GROMACS .gro file of C-alpha atoms in nm:
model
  206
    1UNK     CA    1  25.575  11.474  -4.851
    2UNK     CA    2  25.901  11.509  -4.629
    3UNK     CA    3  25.800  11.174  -4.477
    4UNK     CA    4  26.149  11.116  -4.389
    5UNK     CA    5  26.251  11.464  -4.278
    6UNK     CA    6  25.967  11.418  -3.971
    7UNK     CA    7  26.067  11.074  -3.907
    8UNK     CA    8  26.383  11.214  -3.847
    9UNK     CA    9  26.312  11.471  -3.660
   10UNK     CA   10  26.091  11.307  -3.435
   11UNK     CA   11  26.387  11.022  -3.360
   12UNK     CA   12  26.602  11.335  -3.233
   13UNK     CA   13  26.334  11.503  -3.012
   14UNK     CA   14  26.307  11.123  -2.875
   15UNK     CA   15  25.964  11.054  -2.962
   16UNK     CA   16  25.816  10.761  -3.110
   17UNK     CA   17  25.468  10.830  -3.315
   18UNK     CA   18  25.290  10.557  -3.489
   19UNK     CA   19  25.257  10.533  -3.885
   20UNK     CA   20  24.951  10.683  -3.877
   21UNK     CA   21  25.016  11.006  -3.641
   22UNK     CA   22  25.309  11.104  -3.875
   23UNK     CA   23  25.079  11.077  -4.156
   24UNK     CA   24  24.796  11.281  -3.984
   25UNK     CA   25  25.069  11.532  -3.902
   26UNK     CA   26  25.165  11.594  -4.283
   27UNK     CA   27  24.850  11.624  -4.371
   28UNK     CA   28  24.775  11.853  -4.137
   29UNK     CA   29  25.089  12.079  -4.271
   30UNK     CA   30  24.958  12.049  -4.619
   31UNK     CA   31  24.602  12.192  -4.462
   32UNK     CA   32  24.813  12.448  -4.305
   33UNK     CA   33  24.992  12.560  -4.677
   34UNK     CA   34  24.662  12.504  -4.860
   35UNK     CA   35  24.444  12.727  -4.663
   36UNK     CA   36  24.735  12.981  -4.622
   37UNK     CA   37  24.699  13.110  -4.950
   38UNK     CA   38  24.373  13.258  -4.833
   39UNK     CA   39  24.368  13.328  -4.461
   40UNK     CA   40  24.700  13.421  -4.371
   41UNK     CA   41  24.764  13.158  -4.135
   42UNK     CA   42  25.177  13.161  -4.181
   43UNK     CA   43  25.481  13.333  -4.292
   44UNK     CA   44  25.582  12.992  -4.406
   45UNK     CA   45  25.530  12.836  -4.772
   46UNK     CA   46  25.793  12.588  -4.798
   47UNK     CA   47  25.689  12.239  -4.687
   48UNK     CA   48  26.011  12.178  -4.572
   49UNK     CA   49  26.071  12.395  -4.341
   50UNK     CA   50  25.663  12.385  -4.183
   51UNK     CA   51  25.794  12.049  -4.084
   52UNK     CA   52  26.068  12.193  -3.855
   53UNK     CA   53  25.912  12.543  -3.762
   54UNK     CA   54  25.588  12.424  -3.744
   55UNK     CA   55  25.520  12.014  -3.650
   56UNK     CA   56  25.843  11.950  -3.476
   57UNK     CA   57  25.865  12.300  -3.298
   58UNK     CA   58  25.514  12.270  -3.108
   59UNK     CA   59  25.623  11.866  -3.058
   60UNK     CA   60  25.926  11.976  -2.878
   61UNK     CA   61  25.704  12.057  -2.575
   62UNK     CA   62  25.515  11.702  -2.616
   63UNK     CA   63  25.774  11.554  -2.311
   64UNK     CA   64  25.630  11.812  -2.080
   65UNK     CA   65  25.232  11.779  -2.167
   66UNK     CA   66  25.073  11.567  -1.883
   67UNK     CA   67  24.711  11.413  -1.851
   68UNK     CA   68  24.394  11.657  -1.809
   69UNK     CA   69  24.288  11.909  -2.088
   70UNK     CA   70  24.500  12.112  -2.284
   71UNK     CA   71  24.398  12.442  -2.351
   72UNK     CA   72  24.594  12.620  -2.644
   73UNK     CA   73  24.574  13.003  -2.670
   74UNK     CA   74  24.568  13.229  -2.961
   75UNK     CA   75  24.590  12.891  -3.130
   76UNK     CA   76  24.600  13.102  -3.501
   77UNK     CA   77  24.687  12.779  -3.742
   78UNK     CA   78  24.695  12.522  -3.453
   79UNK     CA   79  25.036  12.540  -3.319
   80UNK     CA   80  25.125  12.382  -3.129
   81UNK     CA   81  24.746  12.261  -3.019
   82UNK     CA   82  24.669  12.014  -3.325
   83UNK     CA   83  25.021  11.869  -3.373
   84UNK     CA   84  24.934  11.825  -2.968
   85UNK     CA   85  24.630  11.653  -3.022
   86UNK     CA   86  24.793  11.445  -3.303
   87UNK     CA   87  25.046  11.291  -3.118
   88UNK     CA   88  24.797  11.196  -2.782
   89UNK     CA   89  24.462  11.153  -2.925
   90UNK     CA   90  24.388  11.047  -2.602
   91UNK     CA   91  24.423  11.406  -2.429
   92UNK     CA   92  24.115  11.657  -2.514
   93UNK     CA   93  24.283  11.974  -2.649
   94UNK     CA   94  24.066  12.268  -2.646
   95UNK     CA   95  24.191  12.526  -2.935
   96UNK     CA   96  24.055  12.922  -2.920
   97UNK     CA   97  24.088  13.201  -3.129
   98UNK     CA   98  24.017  13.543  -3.184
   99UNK     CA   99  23.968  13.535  -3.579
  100UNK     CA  100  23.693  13.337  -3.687
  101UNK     CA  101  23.851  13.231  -4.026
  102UNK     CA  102  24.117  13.085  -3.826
  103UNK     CA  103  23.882  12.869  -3.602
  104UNK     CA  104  23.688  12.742  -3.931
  105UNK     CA  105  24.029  12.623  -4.055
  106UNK     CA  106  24.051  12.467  -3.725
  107UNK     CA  107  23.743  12.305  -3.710
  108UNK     CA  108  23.775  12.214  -4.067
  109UNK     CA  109  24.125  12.039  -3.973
  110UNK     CA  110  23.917  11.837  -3.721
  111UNK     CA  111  23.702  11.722  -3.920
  112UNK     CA  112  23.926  11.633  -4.212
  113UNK     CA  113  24.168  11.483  -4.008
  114UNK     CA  114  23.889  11.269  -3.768
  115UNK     CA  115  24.045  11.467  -3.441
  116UNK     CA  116  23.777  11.377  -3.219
  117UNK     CA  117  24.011  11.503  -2.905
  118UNK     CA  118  24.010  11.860  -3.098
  119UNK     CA  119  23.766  12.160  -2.958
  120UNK     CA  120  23.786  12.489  -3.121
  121UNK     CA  121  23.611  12.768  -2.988
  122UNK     CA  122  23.585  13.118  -3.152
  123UNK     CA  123  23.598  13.344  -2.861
  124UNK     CA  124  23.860  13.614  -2.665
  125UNK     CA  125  24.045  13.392  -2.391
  126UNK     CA  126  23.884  13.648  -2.123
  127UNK     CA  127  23.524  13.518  -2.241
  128UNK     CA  128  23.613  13.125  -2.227
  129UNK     CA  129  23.444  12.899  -1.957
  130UNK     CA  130  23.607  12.583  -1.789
  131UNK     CA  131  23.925  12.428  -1.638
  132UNK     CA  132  24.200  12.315  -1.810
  133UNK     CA  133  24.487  12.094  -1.616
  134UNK     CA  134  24.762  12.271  -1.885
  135UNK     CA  135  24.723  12.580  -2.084
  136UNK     CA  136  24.989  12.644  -2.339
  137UNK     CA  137  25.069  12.920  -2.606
  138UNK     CA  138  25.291  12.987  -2.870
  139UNK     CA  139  25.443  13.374  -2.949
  140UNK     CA  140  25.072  13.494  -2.802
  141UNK     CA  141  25.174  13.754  -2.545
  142UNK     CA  142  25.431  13.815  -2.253
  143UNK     CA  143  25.429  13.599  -2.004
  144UNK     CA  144  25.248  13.873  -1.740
  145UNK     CA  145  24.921  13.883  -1.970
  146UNK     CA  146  24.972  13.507  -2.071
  147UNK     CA  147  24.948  13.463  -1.705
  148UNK     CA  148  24.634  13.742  -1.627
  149UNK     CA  149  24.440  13.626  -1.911
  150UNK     CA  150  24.416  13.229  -1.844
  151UNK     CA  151  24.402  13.239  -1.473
  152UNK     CA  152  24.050  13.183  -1.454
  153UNK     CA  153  24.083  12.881  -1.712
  154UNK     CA  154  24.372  12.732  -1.522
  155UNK     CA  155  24.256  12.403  -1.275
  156UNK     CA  156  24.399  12.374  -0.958
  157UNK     CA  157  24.697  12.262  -0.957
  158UNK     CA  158  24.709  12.303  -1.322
  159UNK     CA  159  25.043  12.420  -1.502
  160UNK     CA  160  25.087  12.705  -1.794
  161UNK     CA  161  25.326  12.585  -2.059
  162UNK     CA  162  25.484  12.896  -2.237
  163UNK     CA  163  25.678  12.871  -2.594
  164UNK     CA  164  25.862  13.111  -2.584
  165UNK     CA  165  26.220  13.179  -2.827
  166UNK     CA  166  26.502  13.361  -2.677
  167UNK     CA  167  26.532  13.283  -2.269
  168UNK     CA  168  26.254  13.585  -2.165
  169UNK     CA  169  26.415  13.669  -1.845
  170UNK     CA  170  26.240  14.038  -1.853
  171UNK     CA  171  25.930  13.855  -1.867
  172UNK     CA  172  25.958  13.662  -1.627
  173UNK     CA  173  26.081  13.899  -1.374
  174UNK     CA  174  25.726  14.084  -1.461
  175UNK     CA  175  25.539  13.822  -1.340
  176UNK     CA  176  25.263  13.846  -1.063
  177UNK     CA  177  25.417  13.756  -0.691
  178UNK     CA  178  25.201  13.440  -0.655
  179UNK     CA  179  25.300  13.269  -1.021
  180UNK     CA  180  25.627  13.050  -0.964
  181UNK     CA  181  25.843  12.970  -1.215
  182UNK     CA  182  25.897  12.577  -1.204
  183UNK     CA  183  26.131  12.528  -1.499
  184UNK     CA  184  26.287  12.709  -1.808
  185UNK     CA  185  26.389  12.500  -2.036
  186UNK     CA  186  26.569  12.512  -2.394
  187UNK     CA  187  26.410  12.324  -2.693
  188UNK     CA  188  26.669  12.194  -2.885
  189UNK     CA  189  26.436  12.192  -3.251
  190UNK     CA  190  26.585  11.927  -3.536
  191UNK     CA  191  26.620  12.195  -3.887
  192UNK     CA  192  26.560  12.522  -3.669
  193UNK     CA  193  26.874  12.723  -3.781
  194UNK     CA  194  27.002  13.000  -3.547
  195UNK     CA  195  26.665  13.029  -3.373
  196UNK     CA  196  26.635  13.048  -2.971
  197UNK     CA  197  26.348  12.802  -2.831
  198UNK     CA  198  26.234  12.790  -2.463
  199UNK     CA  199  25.936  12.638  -2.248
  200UNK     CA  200  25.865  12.820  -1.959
  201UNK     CA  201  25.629  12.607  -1.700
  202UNK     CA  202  25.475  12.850  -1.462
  203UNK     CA  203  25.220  12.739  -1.140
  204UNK     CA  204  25.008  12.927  -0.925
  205UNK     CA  205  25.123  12.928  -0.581
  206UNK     CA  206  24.804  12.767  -0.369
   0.00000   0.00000   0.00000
């Protein structure tokens, strides 16, 4: 189960989840593994190390989520939208794909897990309807087309949230003159070995 490997993992990020989120969370990486073997939903099969690259990776960001809906692009397996969701089931996280396989795993993960703050949608980004207060991705596209592609989704005032692994400094000198950078930070990831992790927080200057 590698009960103790999150548990640990979590106390370094410094975040304290309940009994029952940790449990949700494994289960979710065992949906993850078990539904891999047919839709191609990760490079990973080792349980082990789904915990680090996968749970506590999109977690690292959980400090830096605030309140209004979450939009999570080019969600693929969830990450980081349902470990997200997990961890505040009080914040509605909206979850969109491309590939339809991958948003019945999602929905299926909703179900089976009873993640009533969970919306997947099976649509391109550029088609999606509705505001979000953060909008977050992980390894979905440089930060310029991040940026074009969710600016109609993004609420005023809202923030994007970019997961990004080495520090993309190219990127972000591509960016659009009215998107300001408001932090770059590293990710320090418990069991990631020799791997680069960043969060980029952009705004839209008003």
């Amino acid at each position: 189960m590698n009960a103790n490997h999150l548990s640990a993992g979590l106390a370094a990020l410094g975040l304290d989840l309940p009994a029952t989120a940790q449990q949700q969370l494994l289960a979710f990486r065992d949906l993850l593994l078990k539904w891999n073997r047919t839709y191609n939903l990760t490079a990973l099969s080792d349980p082990a190390m789904a915990v680090s690259y996968h749970l506590l990776d999109s977690l690292a960001i959980l400090p830096r989520v605030g309140t209004g809906p979450l939009l999570d692009v080019g969600s693929g397996g969830g990450l980081p939208g349902i470990p997200l969701a997990i961890a505040r089931p009080e914040l509605i996280v909206g979850v969109v794909d491309a590939v339809q396989k991958k948003v019945s795993f999602l929905q299926q993960v909703a179900i089976e897990l009873r993640l009533k703050n969970v919306v997947a949608r099976h649509t391109r980004v550029e088609d999606l309807r509705g505001q979000y207060a953060q909008i977050t991705s992980r390894a979905f596209a440089e930060l310029k087309s991040f940026v074009d592609l969710t600016r109609h989704l993004l609420a005023p005032g809202g923030r994007w949230l970019a997961m990004k692994g080495i520090r993309p400094d190219g990127e972000i000198a591509a960016l659009p003159a009215d998107i300001a950078v408001e932090a770059v930070l590293p990710l320090h990831v418990p069991g990631l070995k020799n791997a680069e992790r960043h969060l980029v927080i952009l705004k839209a200057n008003q």
